[in-house]
């Protein structure tokens, strides 16, 4: 459903800060894929998601979404069909608005933002139900401004907001990194449930190897803008942490000598 | 009622519409639009020239609003399409408006309306102004409950989030600037009819007045914790105009007024800033603590690549 074709991206081209992140990078994402992306800091994981959602423009190559070339589409046009959660918890919600208002905004995604009132009292039950699944007690804070929530609570809310519609593609950038281990576990479970339930095509960046092994049907390891590991299906299911680290070590040695 | 209080009250009602307009860009959109001085005069000159040509006073105000919207559109296009910084875009528009306003008034710096019918002919000005301001305040309040209104708030809050909703924030910004400047131009048009003339310099200081009124209104209502933005604008304007009028009464020359209003703004801003500074410091130390906690947690959590 999504194809990256020979994509290249260099930040600050022709300056001393030049940073080549991707060079002729290609990737094929099938419908209903749930891809976990691993990789060290600076490998290009966030940039990859930003390229897909249009936040970062590529220098070269094509992006094909559902057989349509969307390379030149602006960020907001791409976002009509894509939902995303940023690595930075402050980017996914509107801090001065309440949880209720944030959820109402997200619920209206894809419809017109015209002159009808945003807040619909009838949504209260539905929103409470959604928030209850998080077990964070947010259902009792519907009218609290999001600025008063913790980073973890914001990311969890952002997850609920991202999947309230049915996006063609869901991009998660370390969305559980700001959470405590227990909440991270809960949110990961919810993510998995929602992805399966709604049949969402998903790309999830994580630093947690256990999570990457446990969830999803495909695992990619990025290193300096290259896919050094890409396993799916049975191979992915039988993958263990030890095996993965071994693979990574091999690759790393090889890349040292190449 | 004492005529002094009366005129302060009436002028405040007129200016509070400007302040609502400025509130939209300054407080909600967080866009530094300094073109208010120009669009206030634009509204005044458009309404004045139309009235001298026999157009009905109400219709002339409608056209003033349209003109204001065009001025906002210009600022918006400079900023969004041509990527000129917000302050600069609005200053460029303000400077350009000076010439445009002179042209509208057919080259005259002053356009009297004394022999023409206005909104206030044979009517109680306080009554007329209360109705108009009430309508504006109601529109303002209701608008920010609509989906479109929330988009404006959202853009000031977190542009990323609004883009994630698949919304083109550029066009919403342009719309907001048009809306804001049509409020300001409306207010200018009413002022011209109220005082019986339009003057090329009548808009000078509008921006400062707007900021001061908003900041005064905010610092008061924050304490009380009751936040209807239109009421903040109206009460803030009333307090600002009152303090200006009182200083005139205290024996200052009208020519001192500009300095007085500048000093007033400095005082209010510095009080506000010293408070904000305090809050920021506290937030900073809180943030540092949080950062520390999260790193220790992550280290303790282990198992991460
Ligand atoms: N906007 C930008 N301007 C300049 N350089 C950038 C920009 N965004 C990313 N980079 C650079 O691109 C490289 C990849 O960054 P990216 O954020 O994609 O890494 P990442 O894999 O997400 O890392 P992390 O695990 O730390 O989040 C880094 O070297 C970074 O410095
Ligand atoms: Mg990243």
Coordinates of C-alpha atoms and ligand atoms in Angstrom, one line a residue:
Chain A
X1 CA 0.0 0.0 0.0
X2 CA 3.0 2.3 0.6
X3 CA 6.1 2.3 -1.5
X4 CA 9.3 4.2 -0.9
X5 CA 11.2 4.2 -4.1
X6 CA 14.9 5.1 -4.1
X7 CA 14.4 7.9 -1.5
X8 CA 17.2 10.2 -0.6
X9 CA 17.4 12.8 2.1
X10 CA 20.3 15.0 3.2
X11 CA 19.8 17.7 5.8
X12 CA 21.6 21.0 5.5
X13 CA 22.9 20.1 2.1
X14 CA 26.1 21.8 1.0
X15 CA 27.0 23.1 4.5
X16 CA 29.4 21.9 7.1
X17 CA 26.5 20.4 9.0
X18 CA 25.5 18.3 6.0
X19 CA 23.8 15.1 7.3
X20 CA 23.1 12.4 4.8
X21 CA 20.3 10.3 6.4
X22 CA 19.0 8.3 3.5
X23 CA 20.6 7.4 0.2
X24 CA 18.4 5.5 -2.3
X25 CA 16.4 3.9 0.4
X26 CA 13.5 1.7 -0.8
X27 CA 10.8 0.0 1.2
X28 CA 7.5 -1.7 0.5
X29 CA 4.7 -1.7 3.1
X30 CA 1.9 -4.2 2.6
X31 CA -1.7 -3.5 3.7
X32 CA -2.2 -4.7 7.3
X33 CA 1.5 -4.8 8.0
X34 CA 2.5 -4.0 11.6
X35 CA 6.1 -3.1 11.3
X36 CA 8.4 -2.6 14.2
X37 CA 11.5 -0.4 13.5
X38 CA 14.6 -0.7 15.6
X39 CA 17.8 1.2 15.3
X40 CA 20.3 3.3 17.2
X41 CA 20.0 7.0 17.9
X42 CA 20.3 9.0 14.7
X43 CA 19.7 6.0 12.5
X44 CA 16.9 7.8 10.7
X45 CA 13.8 6.3 12.2
X46 CA 12.0 9.5 13.0
X47 CA 13.1 10.9 9.6
X48 CA 11.6 7.9 7.9
X49 CA 8.3 8.5 9.6
X50 CA 8.5 12.2 8.8
X51 CA 9.2 11.5 5.2
X52 CA 6.1 9.3 5.0
X53 CA 3.9 11.8 6.7
X54 CA 5.3 14.7 4.6
X55 CA 6.9 16.6 7.4
X56 CA 10.2 16.1 5.7
X57 CA 10.5 16.6 2.0
X58 CA 12.7 14.1 0.1
X59 CA 15.5 15.3 -2.2
X60 CA 15.0 12.4 -4.5
X61 CA 12.8 9.3 -5.1
X62 CA 9.1 8.7 -5.0
X63 CA 6.5 7.9 -2.4
X64 CA 3.6 5.9 -3.6
X65 CA 0.5 5.6 -1.4
X66 CA -2.2 3.2 -2.6
X67 CA -0.8 3.4 -6.2
X68 CA -0.9 7.2 -6.2
X69 CA 2.3 9.2 -6.3
X70 CA 2.2 11.4 -3.2
X71 CA 5.8 12.6 -3.3
X72 CA 4.8 16.2 -3.9
X73 CA 1.8 16.2 -1.6
X74 CA 2.0 18.7 1.3
X75 CA 2.1 17.4 4.9
X76 CA -1.5 18.3 5.6
X77 CA -2.7 16.5 2.5
X78 CA -0.8 13.3 3.5
X79 CA -2.1 13.6 7.0
X80 CA -5.7 13.3 5.8
X81 CA -5.1 9.6 5.4
X82 CA -2.3 9.1 7.9
X83 CA -2.3 9.3 11.7
X84 CA 0.9 9.8 13.7
X85 CA 2.3 10.1 17.1
X86 CA 5.5 12.0 17.5
X87 CA 8.4 11.2 19.7
X88 CA 7.9 14.5 21.5
X89 CA 4.8 14.2 23.7
X90 CA 4.0 17.9 23.3
X91 CA 3.4 17.6 19.6
X92 CA 0.4 15.3 19.6
X93 CA -2.2 17.2 21.5
X94 CA -3.4 20.7 22.1
X95 CA -2.2 21.7 25.5
X96 CA -4.6 24.6 26.3
X97 CA -7.6 22.5 25.4
X98 CA -9.3 19.9 27.6
X99 CA -9.2 16.2 27.0
X100 CA -12.8 16.4 25.8
X101 CA -11.9 19.2 23.3
X102 CA -8.9 17.3 22.1
X103 CA -10.9 14.1 21.5
X104 CA -13.6 16.1 19.8
X105 CA -11.1 17.6 17.4
X106 CA -9.7 14.2 16.6
X107 CA -13.1 12.7 16.2
X108 CA -13.9 15.3 13.6
X109 CA -10.9 14.5 11.5
X110 CA -11.9 14.0 7.9
X111 CA -15.1 16.0 8.3
X112 CA -15.5 19.7 7.7
X113 CA -14.3 22.1 10.4
X114 CA -17.1 24.6 9.8
X115 CA -19.4 26.7 11.9
X116 CA -21.2 24.0 13.8
X117 CA -20.3 23.6 17.5
X118 CA -17.4 21.3 18.2
X119 CA -18.5 20.0 21.6
X120 CA -21.2 17.4 21.6
X121 CA -22.4 16.4 25.0
X122 CA -23.5 13.0 23.6
X123 CA -19.9 12.0 23.1
X124 CA -19.1 11.9 26.8
X125 CA -19.9 8.2 27.3
X126 CA -18.0 7.2 24.2
X127 CA -14.9 9.2 25.2
X128 CA -15.0 7.8 28.8
X129 CA -15.1 4.3 27.4
X130 CA -12.1 5.0 25.1
X131 CA -10.1 6.5 28.0
X132 CA -11.0 3.7 30.4
X133 CA -9.0 1.2 28.3
X134 CA -5.9 3.1 29.3
X135 CA -6.3 2.5 33.0
X136 CA -4.8 5.9 33.7
X137 CA -7.9 7.5 35.2
X138 CA -8.1 10.0 32.4
X139 CA -11.9 9.3 32.1
X140 CA -12.3 11.3 35.3
X141 CA -10.3 14.2 33.9
X142 CA -12.3 14.9 30.7
X143 CA -12.5 18.6 31.4
X144 CA -8.8 19.1 32.5
X145 CA -6.6 21.0 30.1
X146 CA -4.0 18.7 28.6
X147 CA -1.2 21.0 29.7
X148 CA -1.9 19.6 33.2
X149 CA -1.2 16.0 32.1
X150 CA 2.1 14.2 32.3
X151 CA 4.1 13.4 29.2
X152 CA 3.0 9.8 29.4
X153 CA -0.6 10.6 29.9
X154 CA -0.4 12.9 26.8
X155 CA 1.1 10.2 24.7
X156 CA -1.6 7.8 25.7
X157 CA -4.2 10.4 24.9
X158 CA -2.5 11.0 21.6
X159 CA -2.8 7.3 20.8
X160 CA -6.5 7.3 21.4
X161 CA -6.8 10.4 19.3
X162 CA -4.7 9.0 16.5
X163 CA -6.9 5.9 16.0
X164 CA -10.3 7.5 16.8
X165 CA -11.0 7.5 13.0
X166 CA -9.6 4.8 10.8
X167 CA -6.4 6.0 9.2
X168 CA -5.0 4.2 6.2
X169 CA -1.6 4.2 8.0
X170 CA -0.6 4.7 11.6
X171 CA 2.9 6.0 12.4
X172 CA 4.1 5.6 16.0
X173 CA 7.4 7.1 17.0
X174 CA 8.5 5.7 20.3
X175 CA 5.1 6.5 21.6
X176 CA 5.7 4.5 24.8
X177 CA 9.2 5.8 25.5
X178 CA 7.9 8.5 27.9
X179 CA 5.8 6.1 29.9
X180 CA 6.7 4.1 33.0
X181 CA 7.3 0.4 32.4
X182 CA 3.9 -0.6 33.6
X183 CA 2.0 2.0 31.7
X184 CA 4.2 1.3 28.7
X185 CA 3.1 -2.3 28.8
X186 CA -0.6 -1.3 29.0
X187 CA -0.3 1.2 26.2
X188 CA 1.6 -1.3 24.0
X189 CA -1.2 -3.9 24.6
X190 CA -3.9 -1.3 23.7
X191 CA -1.9 -0.4 20.6
X192 CA -1.7 -4.0 19.6
X193 CA -5.5 -4.5 20.2
X194 CA -6.5 -1.4 18.3
X195 CA -4.2 -2.2 15.4
X196 CA -5.7 -5.7 15.2
X197 CA -9.2 -4.7 15.8
X198 CA -9.3 -2.0 13.2
X199 CA -6.9 -3.7 10.9
X200 CA -4.6 -0.7 10.7
X201 CA -1.4 -0.7 8.7
X202 CA 1.2 0.4 11.2
X203 CA 4.8 1.4 11.5
X204 CA 6.1 1.6 15.0
X205 CA 9.5 2.9 16.0
X206 CA 10.8 1.6 19.3
X207 CA 14.0 1.2 21.3
X208 CA 12.6 -1.7 23.2
X209 CA 13.8 -5.0 21.6
X210 CA 11.4 -7.1 23.6
X211 CA 8.5 -5.1 22.3
X212 CA 9.8 -5.2 18.7
X213 CA 10.0 -9.0 18.9
X214 CA 6.7 -9.5 20.6
X215 CA 4.5 -7.2 18.5
X216 CA 3.9 -6.9 14.8
X217 CA 4.4 -9.2 11.8
X218 CA 7.6 -7.6 10.5
X219 CA 10.8 -6.2 12.0
X220 CA 13.2 -3.8 10.5
X221 CA 16.5 -2.6 11.9
X222 CA 17.8 0.7 10.5
X223 CA 21.4 1.6 10.7
X224 CA 22.8 4.8 9.2
X225 CA 19.8 5.0 6.9
X226 CA 20.0 1.4 5.7
X227 CA 17.7 -1.6 6.4
X228 CA 20.2 -4.0 7.9
X229 CA 17.6 -6.4 9.1
X230 CA 14.2 -7.0 7.5
X231 CA 12.3 -10.1 8.6
X232 CA 8.6 -10.9 8.5
X233 CA 6.2 -13.8 8.8
X234 CA 7.4 -17.0 10.3
X235 CA 11.0 -15.8 10.5
X236 CA 9.8 -12.8 12.5
X237 CA 7.7 -15.0 14.8
X238 CA 10.6 -17.3 15.6
X239 CA 13.0 -14.4 16.3
X240 CA 14.6 -14.2 19.7
X241 CA 16.4 -11.4 21.4
X242 CA 19.7 -13.2 21.3
X243 CA 19.4 -14.0 17.6
X244 CA 18.6 -10.4 16.8
X245 CA 21.5 -9.0 18.7
X246 CA 23.8 -11.5 17.0
X247 CA 22.5 -10.5 13.6
X248 CA 23.0 -6.9 14.5
X249 CA 26.5 -7.5 15.7
X250 CA 27.4 -9.3 12.4
X251 CA 26.0 -6.4 10.4
X252 CA 27.8 -3.9 12.5
X253 CA 31.1 -5.6 12.0
X254 CA 30.5 -5.8 8.3
X255 CA 29.6 -2.2 8.0
X256 CA 32.7 -1.3 9.8
X257 CA 34.8 -2.9 7.2
X258 CA 32.9 -2.0 4.1
Chain B
X1 CA -24.7 60.3 34.2
X2 CA -21.6 62.5 34.4
X3 CA -20.5 63.3 30.8
X4 CA -16.9 62.4 31.6
X5 CA -17.9 58.9 32.6
X6 CA -20.3 58.7 29.7
X7 CA -17.7 59.5 27.1
X8 CA -15.2 57.1 28.6
X9 CA -17.8 54.4 28.6
X10 CA -18.9 55.0 25.1
X11 CA -15.4 55.1 23.7
X12 CA -14.5 51.9 25.6
X13 CA -17.4 50.1 24.0
X14 CA -16.2 51.1 20.5
X15 CA -12.6 50.2 21.2
X16 CA -13.4 46.9 22.8
X17 CA -14.4 45.7 19.4
X18 CA -10.9 46.5 18.2
X19 CA -9.5 44.7 21.2
X20 CA -11.5 41.6 20.4
X21 CA -10.0 41.7 16.9
X22 CA -6.5 42.1 18.3
X23 CA -7.2 39.3 20.8
X24 CA -7.8 36.9 17.9
X25 CA -4.3 37.4 16.5
X26 CA -2.3 38.2 19.6
X27 CA -3.8 35.8 22.1
X28 CA -5.4 33.0 20.1
X29 CA -3.4 32.7 16.9
X30 CA -0.2 33.9 18.6
X31 CA 0.5 35.9 15.4
X32 CA 2.2 39.3 15.8
X33 CA -0.1 41.4 13.7
X34 CA 0.9 45.1 14.0
X35 CA -1.4 46.3 11.2
X36 CA -4.2 47.4 13.6
X37 CA -3.2 51.0 13.4
X38 CA -3.7 50.9 9.7
X39 CA -6.9 48.8 9.6
X40 CA -8.6 51.0 12.3
X41 CA -8.1 54.0 10.1
X42 CA -9.0 52.0 7.0
X43 CA -12.4 51.2 8.5
X44 CA -12.9 54.8 9.5
X45 CA -12.0 56.3 6.2
X46 CA -14.1 53.8 4.2
X47 CA -17.1 54.4 6.3
X48 CA -16.6 58.2 6.2
X49 CA -16.2 58.5 2.5
X50 CA -19.2 56.3 1.8
X51 CA -21.4 58.3 4.2
X52 CA -20.5 61.5 2.4
X53 CA -21.5 59.8 -0.8
X54 CA -24.9 59.0 0.6
X55 CA -24.5 55.4 1.5
X56 CA -26.4 54.3 4.6
X57 CA -24.3 54.3 7.8
X58 CA -24.9 50.6 8.5
X59 CA -24.0 49.5 5.0
X60 CA -20.9 51.6 5.2
X61 CA -19.8 49.7 8.2
X62 CA -20.3 46.4 6.4
X63 CA -18.0 47.7 3.6
X64 CA -15.5 48.8 6.3
X65 CA -15.4 45.3 7.6
X66 CA -14.8 43.9 4.1
X67 CA -12.0 46.4 3.6
X68 CA -10.5 45.3 7.0
X69 CA -10.8 41.7 5.9
X70 CA -8.8 42.5 2.7
X71 CA -6.1 44.1 4.8
X72 CA -5.9 41.0 6.9
X73 CA -5.8 38.9 3.7
X74 CA -2.8 40.9 2.6
X75 CA -0.9 40.3 5.8
X76 CA -1.9 36.6 5.6
X77 CA -0.7 36.2 2.0
X78 CA 2.6 38.0 2.7
X79 CA 3.2 35.7 5.7
X80 CA 1.8 32.3 4.5
X81 CA 2.4 32.4 0.7
X82 CA 5.5 34.7 0.5
X83 CA 6.9 33.4 3.8
X84 CA 7.6 36.9 5.2
X85 CA 7.9 36.9 9.0
X86 CA 4.6 37.8 10.8
X87 CA 5.7 41.1 12.3
X88 CA 7.2 42.3 9.1
X89 CA 4.2 41.3 6.9
X90 CA 1.9 43.3 9.2
X91 CA 4.2 46.3 9.3
X92 CA 4.4 46.3 5.5
X93 CA 0.6 46.2 5.3
X94 CA 0.3 49.0 7.9
X95 CA 2.7 51.3 6.1
X96 CA 1.0 50.6 2.8
X97 CA -2.4 51.3 4.4
X98 CA -1.4 54.8 5.2
X99 CA -1.2 55.7 1.6
X100 CA -4.3 53.7 0.8
X101 CA -6.3 55.5 3.5
X102 CA -5.3 58.9 2.2
X103 CA -6.4 57.9 -1.2
X104 CA -9.7 56.6 0.1
X105 CA -10.3 60.0 1.8
X106 CA -9.4 61.7 -1.5
X107 CA -6.1 63.0 -0.4
X108 CA -7.6 64.8 2.7
X109 CA -6.1 64.1 6.1
X110 CA -9.4 64.8 7.7
X111 CA -13.0 64.1 6.5
X112 CA -15.8 65.7 8.5
X113 CA -19.2 64.0 8.7
X114 CA -21.1 66.6 10.7
X115 CA -23.7 67.3 8.1
X116 CA -24.5 63.7 7.3
X117 CA -26.7 61.1 9.0
X118 CA -24.8 58.6 11.1
X119 CA -25.5 55.6 13.2
X120 CA -26.0 57.9 16.2
X121 CA -28.4 60.5 14.6
X122 CA -31.4 60.9 16.8
X123 CA -30.4 58.0 19.0
X124 CA -28.9 57.4 22.4
X125 CA -25.2 56.7 21.6
X126 CA -24.8 54.5 24.7
X127 CA -27.7 52.4 23.7
X128 CA -26.5 52.0 20.1
X129 CA -23.0 51.1 21.2
X130 CA -24.1 48.7 23.8
X131 CA -26.2 46.8 21.2
X132 CA -23.3 46.7 18.7
X133 CA -20.7 45.6 21.2
X134 CA -23.0 43.0 22.6
X135 CA -23.6 41.5 19.2
X136 CA -19.8 41.5 18.5
X137 CA -19.2 39.9 21.9
X138 CA -21.8 37.2 21.3
X139 CA -20.4 36.4 17.8
X140 CA -16.9 36.3 19.3
X141 CA -18.0 33.9 22.1
X142 CA -20.0 31.7 19.9
X143 CA -17.5 31.6 17.1
X144 CA -14.8 30.1 19.4
X145 CA -17.1 27.3 20.3
X146 CA -17.4 26.2 16.6
X147 CA -15.1 23.7 14.9
X148 CA -13.5 26.5 12.9
X149 CA -13.0 28.5 16.0
X150 CA -11.3 25.6 17.7
X151 CA -9.0 25.3 14.7
X152 CA -7.8 28.9 15.3
X153 CA -7.1 28.1 18.9
X154 CA -5.4 24.9 18.0
X155 CA -3.0 26.7 15.5
X156 CA -1.9 29.1 18.3
X157 CA -1.5 26.1 20.6
X158 CA 0.2 23.4 18.5
X159 CA 0.4 23.7 14.7
X160 CA 1.6 20.1 14.4
X161 CA -1.6 18.8 15.8
X162 CA -3.8 20.8 13.5
X163 CA -1.7 19.7 10.5
X164 CA -2.1 16.1 11.7
X165 CA -5.9 16.6 11.4
X166 CA -5.3 17.1 7.7
X167 CA -6.0 20.8 7.9
X168 CA -4.1 23.4 5.8
X169 CA -3.0 25.8 8.6
X170 CA -2.0 28.5 6.1
X171 CA -5.5 29.1 4.9
X172 CA -6.9 29.1 8.4
X173 CA -4.3 31.7 9.4
X174 CA -5.3 33.9 6.5
X175 CA -8.9 33.6 7.4
X176 CA -8.2 34.5 11.1
X177 CA -6.2 37.6 10.1
X178 CA -9.1 38.7 7.9
X179 CA -11.6 38.1 10.7
X180 CA -9.4 40.0 13.2
X181 CA -8.9 43.0 10.9
X182 CA -12.6 43.2 10.0
X183 CA -13.4 43.6 13.7
X184 CA -10.8 46.3 13.9
X185 CA -12.0 48.1 10.8
X186 CA -15.6 47.9 12.1
X187 CA -14.5 49.6 15.2
X188 CA -12.8 52.3 13.3
X189 CA -15.9 52.9 11.2
X190 CA -18.0 53.2 14.3
X191 CA -15.5 55.6 15.8
X192 CA -15.6 57.9 12.7
X193 CA -19.3 58.1 12.9
X194 CA -19.3 58.6 16.7
X195 CA -16.8 61.5 16.6
X196 CA -18.2 62.9 13.4
X197 CA -15.0 62.8 11.3
X198 CA -12.3 60.5 10.0
X199 CA -8.7 61.4 10.4
X200 CA -5.6 59.9 8.8
X201 CA -3.9 59.6 12.2
X202 CA -6.8 58.3 14.3
X203 CA -5.5 54.8 14.3
X204 CA -2.1 55.7 15.8
X205 CA -1.7 53.8 19.0
X206 CA -4.5 51.3 18.4
X207 CA -2.2 48.3 18.6
X208 CA -0.7 49.5 21.9
X209 CA -4.1 50.2 23.3
X210 CA -5.2 46.7 22.3
X211 CA -2.3 44.9 23.9
X212 CA -2.6 47.0 27.1
X213 CA -6.3 46.3 27.4
X214 CA -5.9 42.6 26.9
X215 CA -3.1 42.4 29.3
X216 CA -4.9 44.4 31.9
X217 CA -8.1 42.3 31.4
X218 CA -6.1 39.1 31.7
X219 CA -4.3 40.0 34.8
X220 CA -7.6 40.7 36.5
X221 CA -9.6 37.8 35.3
X222 CA -6.9 35.3 35.9
X223 CA -7.3 35.9 39.6
X224 CA -11.0 35.5 39.5
X225 CA -10.6 32.5 37.3
X226 CA -13.6 33.4 35.1
X227 CA -12.4 33.5 31.5
X228 CA -14.9 34.6 28.9
X229 CA -12.5 36.3 26.4
X230 CA -15.0 38.9 25.2
X231 CA -15.6 40.1 28.7
X232 CA -11.8 40.2 29.3
X233 CA -11.6 42.5 26.2
X234 CA -14.4 44.8 27.2
X235 CA -13.4 45.2 30.9
X236 CA -9.7 45.5 29.9
X237 CA -10.6 48.3 27.5
X238 CA -12.7 50.0 30.0
X239 CA -9.9 50.0 32.6
X240 CA -7.4 51.2 30.1
X241 CA -9.5 54.0 28.7
X242 CA -10.4 55.1 32.2
X243 CA -6.8 55.3 33.3
X244 CA -5.9 57.3 30.2
X245 CA -8.9 59.6 30.7
X246 CA -8.0 60.1 34.4
X247 CA -4.5 61.1 33.6
X248 CA -5.9 63.7 31.2
X249 CA -8.1 65.0 34.0
X250 CA -5.1 65.1 36.3
X251 CA -3.8 67.9 34.2
X252 CA -1.6 66.2 31.6
X253 CA -1.7 67.6 28.1
X254 CA -3.4 65.6 25.3
X255 CA 0.0 65.6 23.6
X256 CA 1.4 63.7 26.7
X257 CA -1.2 60.9 26.1
X258 CA 1.0 58.8 23.8
X259 CA 3.8 58.8 26.4
X260 CA 1.4 58.0 29.2
X261 CA -0.1 55.1 27.3
X262 CA 3.4 53.7 26.5
X263 CA 4.3 54.0 30.2
X264 CA 1.1 52.3 31.2
X265 CA 1.8 49.4 28.9
X266 CA 5.3 49.1 30.2
X267 CA 4.0 49.0 33.8
X268 CA 1.3 46.4 33.0
X269 CA 3.7 44.3 30.9
X270 CA 6.4 44.4 33.5
X271 CA 4.0 43.3 36.2
X272 CA 2.8 40.5 34.0
X273 CA 6.3 39.5 32.9
X274 CA 7.7 39.4 36.4
X275 CA 4.9 37.0 37.3
X276 CA 5.5 35.0 34.2
X277 CA 9.2 35.0 34.9
X278 CA 8.4 33.5 38.3
X279 CA 6.1 30.9 36.8
X280 CA 8.7 30.0 34.1
X281 CA 11.4 29.5 36.6
X282 CA 9.2 27.3 38.6
X283 CA 8.3 25.3 35.5
X284 CA 11.9 25.0 34.5
X285 CA 12.9 23.5 37.8
X286 CA 10.0 21.2 37.6
X287 CA 11.0 20.1 34.1
X288 CA 14.5 19.5 35.2
X289 CA 13.2 17.3 38.0
X290 CA 11.0 15.4 35.6
X291 CA 13.9 14.8 33.3
X292 CA 16.0 13.4 36.0
X293 CA 13.2 11.1 37.2
X294 CA 12.6 9.7 33.7
X295 CA 16.2 8.9 33.1
X296 CA 16.6 7.1 36.4
X297 CA 13.4 5.2 35.6
X298 CA 14.6 4.2 32.2
X299 CA 18.0 3.1 33.5
X300 CA 16.2 1.1 36.2
X301 CA 13.8 -0.3 33.7
X302 CA 16.6 -1.9 31.6
X303 CA 16.0 -4.3 28.8
X304 CA 16.1 -1.4 26.2
X305 CA 18.3 -1.5 23.2
Ligands
LIG1 N1 15.4 18.7 11.0 C1 16.6 18.3 10.9 N2 17.7 19.1 10.6 C2 18.9 18.6 10.5 N3 19.3 17.4 10.8 C3 18.3 16.5 11.2 C4 16.9 16.9 11.3 N4 16.2 15.9 11.7 C5 17.0 14.8 11.8 N5 18.3 15.2 11.5 C6 19.5 14.3 11.5 O1 19.2 13.2 10.9 C7 19.7 12.0 11.5 C8 18.6 11.1 11.8 O2 17.7 11.6 12.8 P1 16.4 10.9 13.3 O3 15.7 11.8 14.2 O4 15.7 10.4 12.2 O5 17.0 9.7 14.2 P2 16.3 8.6 15.0 O6 16.6 7.3 14.4 O7 14.8 8.9 15.1 O8 17.0 8.7 16.4 P3 16.4 8.6 17.9 O9 16.5 7.2 18.3 O10 17.4 9.4 18.7 O11 15.1 9.2 17.9 C9 20.4 12.6 12.8 O12 21.8 12.6 12.5 C10 19.9 14.0 12.9 O13 20.9 14.8 13.4
LIG2 MG1 13.6 9.5 16.6

